Coordinates of C-alpha atoms in Angstrom, one line a residue:
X64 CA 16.8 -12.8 16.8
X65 CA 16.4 -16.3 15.6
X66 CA 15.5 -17.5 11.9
X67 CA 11.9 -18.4 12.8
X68 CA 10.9 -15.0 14.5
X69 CA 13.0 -12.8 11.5
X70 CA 10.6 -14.5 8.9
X71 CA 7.4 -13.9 11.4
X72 CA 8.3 -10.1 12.0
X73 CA 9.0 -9.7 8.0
X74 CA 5.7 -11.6 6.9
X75 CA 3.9 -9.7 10.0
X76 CA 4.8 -6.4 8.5
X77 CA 4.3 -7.3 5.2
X78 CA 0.4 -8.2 6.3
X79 CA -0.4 -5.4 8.7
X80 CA 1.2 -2.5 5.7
X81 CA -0.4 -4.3 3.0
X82 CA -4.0 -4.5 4.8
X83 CA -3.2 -0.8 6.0
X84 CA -2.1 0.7 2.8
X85 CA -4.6 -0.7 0.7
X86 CA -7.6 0.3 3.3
X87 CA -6.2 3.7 3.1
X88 CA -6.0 3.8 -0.6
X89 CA -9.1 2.4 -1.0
X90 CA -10.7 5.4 1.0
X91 CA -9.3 7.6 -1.6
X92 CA -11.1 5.9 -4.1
X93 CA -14.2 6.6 -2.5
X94 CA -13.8 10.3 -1.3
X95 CA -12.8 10.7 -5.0
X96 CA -15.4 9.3 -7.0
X97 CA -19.1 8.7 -6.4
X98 CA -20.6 5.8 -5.8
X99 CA -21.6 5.0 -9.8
X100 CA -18.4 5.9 -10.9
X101 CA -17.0 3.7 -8.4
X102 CA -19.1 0.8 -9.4
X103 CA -18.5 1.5 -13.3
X104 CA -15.3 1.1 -13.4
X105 CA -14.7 -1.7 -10.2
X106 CA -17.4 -3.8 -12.7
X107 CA -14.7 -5.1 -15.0
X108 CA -11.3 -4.6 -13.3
X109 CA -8.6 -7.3 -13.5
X110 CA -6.6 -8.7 -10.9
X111 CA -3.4 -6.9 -12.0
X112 CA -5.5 -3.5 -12.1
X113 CA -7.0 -4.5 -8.5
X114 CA -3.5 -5.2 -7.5
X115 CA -1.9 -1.9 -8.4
X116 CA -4.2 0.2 -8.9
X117 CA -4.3 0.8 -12.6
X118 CA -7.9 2.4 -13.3
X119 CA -7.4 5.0 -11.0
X120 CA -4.1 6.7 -11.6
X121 CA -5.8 10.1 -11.7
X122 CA -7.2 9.5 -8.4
X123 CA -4.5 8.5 -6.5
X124 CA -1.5 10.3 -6.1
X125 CA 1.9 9.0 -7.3
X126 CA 4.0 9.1 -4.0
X127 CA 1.2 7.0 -2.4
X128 CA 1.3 4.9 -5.5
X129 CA 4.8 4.8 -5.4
X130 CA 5.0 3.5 -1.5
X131 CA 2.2 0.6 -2.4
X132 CA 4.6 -0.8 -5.1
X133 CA 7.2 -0.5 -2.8
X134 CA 6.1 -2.2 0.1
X135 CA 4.3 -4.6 -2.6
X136 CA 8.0 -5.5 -3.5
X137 CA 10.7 -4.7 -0.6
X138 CA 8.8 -7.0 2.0
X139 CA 8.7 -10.2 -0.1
X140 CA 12.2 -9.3 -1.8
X141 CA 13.9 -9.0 2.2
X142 CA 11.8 -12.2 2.9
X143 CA 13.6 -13.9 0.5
X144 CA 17.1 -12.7 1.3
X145 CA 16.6 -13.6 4.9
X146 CA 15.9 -17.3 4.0
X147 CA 18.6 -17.3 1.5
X148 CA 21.4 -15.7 4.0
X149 CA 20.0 -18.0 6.5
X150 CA 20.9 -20.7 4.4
X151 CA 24.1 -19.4 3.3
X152 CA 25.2 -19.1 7.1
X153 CA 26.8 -15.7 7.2
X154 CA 28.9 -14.6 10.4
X155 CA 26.8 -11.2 10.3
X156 CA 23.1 -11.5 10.8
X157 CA 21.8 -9.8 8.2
X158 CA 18.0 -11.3 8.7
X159 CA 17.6 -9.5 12.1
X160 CA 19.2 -6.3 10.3
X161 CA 16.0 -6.9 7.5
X162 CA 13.5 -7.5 9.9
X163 CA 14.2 -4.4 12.2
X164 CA 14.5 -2.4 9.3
X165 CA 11.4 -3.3 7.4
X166 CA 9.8 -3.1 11.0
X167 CA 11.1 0.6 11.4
X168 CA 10.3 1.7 8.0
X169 CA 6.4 0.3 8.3
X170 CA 5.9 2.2 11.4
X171 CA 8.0 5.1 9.8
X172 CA 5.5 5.6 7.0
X173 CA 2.4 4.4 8.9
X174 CA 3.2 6.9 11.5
X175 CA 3.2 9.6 8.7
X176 CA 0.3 9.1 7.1
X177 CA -1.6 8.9 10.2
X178 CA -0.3 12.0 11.6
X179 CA -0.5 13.5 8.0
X180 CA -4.4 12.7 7.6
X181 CA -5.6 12.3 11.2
X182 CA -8.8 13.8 11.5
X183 CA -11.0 13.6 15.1
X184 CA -13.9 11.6 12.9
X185 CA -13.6 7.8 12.4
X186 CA -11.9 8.4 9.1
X187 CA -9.1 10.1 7.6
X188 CA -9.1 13.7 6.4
X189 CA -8.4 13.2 2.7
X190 CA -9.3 16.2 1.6
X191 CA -6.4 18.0 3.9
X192 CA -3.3 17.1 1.4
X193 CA -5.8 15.4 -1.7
X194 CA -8.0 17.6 -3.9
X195 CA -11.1 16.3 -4.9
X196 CA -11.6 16.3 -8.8
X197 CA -15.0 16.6 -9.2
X198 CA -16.4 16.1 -13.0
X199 CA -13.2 14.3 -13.5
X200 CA -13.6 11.9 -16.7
X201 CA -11.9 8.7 -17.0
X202 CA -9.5 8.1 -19.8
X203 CA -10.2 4.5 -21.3
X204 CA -6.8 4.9 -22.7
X205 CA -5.4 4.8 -19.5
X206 CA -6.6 1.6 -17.9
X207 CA -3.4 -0.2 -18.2

């Protein structure tokens, strides 16, 4: 696999996991709160808080939180390392070893959540592996 189609597999990925990942996070969200908590606190979020998720720890659980910041991070950090190696001219190619790799582990952990949550009706079956927390307050303190 040459330079050019390393870096398009790698940013690929990186777009199709992060547009998957949050769409899927963002449904727990709404199965979790109701529609004027959801407004309340989306009213004043941040970027950073948008970005990961900050105001709604309680929500979402950590292992899903855990795989966002990890795909937020490992796709850009094996980016990198492919353009520098490519740079550095190694004998080994360790850009196609990045790019299958990240390739495999997206549809490793797509493939599990799917199976994990598929449901016969348009969305995913939250509620399966999620409890909802009804009367749940939010802790100001919390936020980040």
């Amino acid at each position: 696999m040459n330079f050019k189609n390393q870096i398009i597999v790698i940013a690929l990925c990186y777009f199709i996991s992060f547009v998957f990942l949050r769409g899927f996070l963002y449904g727990i969200k709404r199965y979790q709160l109701n529609n004027s908590a959801y407004k309340k606190r989306k009213k004043e979020e941040s970027f950073k808080e948008w970005l990961f998720y900050n105001r709604y720890t309680a929500e979402i659980p950590k292992i899903l939180r855990t795989l966002y910041c990890l795909v937020l991070i490992s796709h850009p950090a094996c980016l990198i390392t492919c353009v520098i190696v490519h740079f550095i001219e190694l004998s080994f190619n360790v850009g196609q070893m990045l790019a299958i790799g990240i390739a495999g582990f997206d549809v490793l952990w797509m493939l599990l959540i799917a199976l994990l949550f598929w449901s016969p009706k348009p969305d995913f079956a939250y509620g399966r592996w999620i409890p909802k927390k009804k009367g749940q307050k939010h802790d100001k303190n919390s936020d980040g």
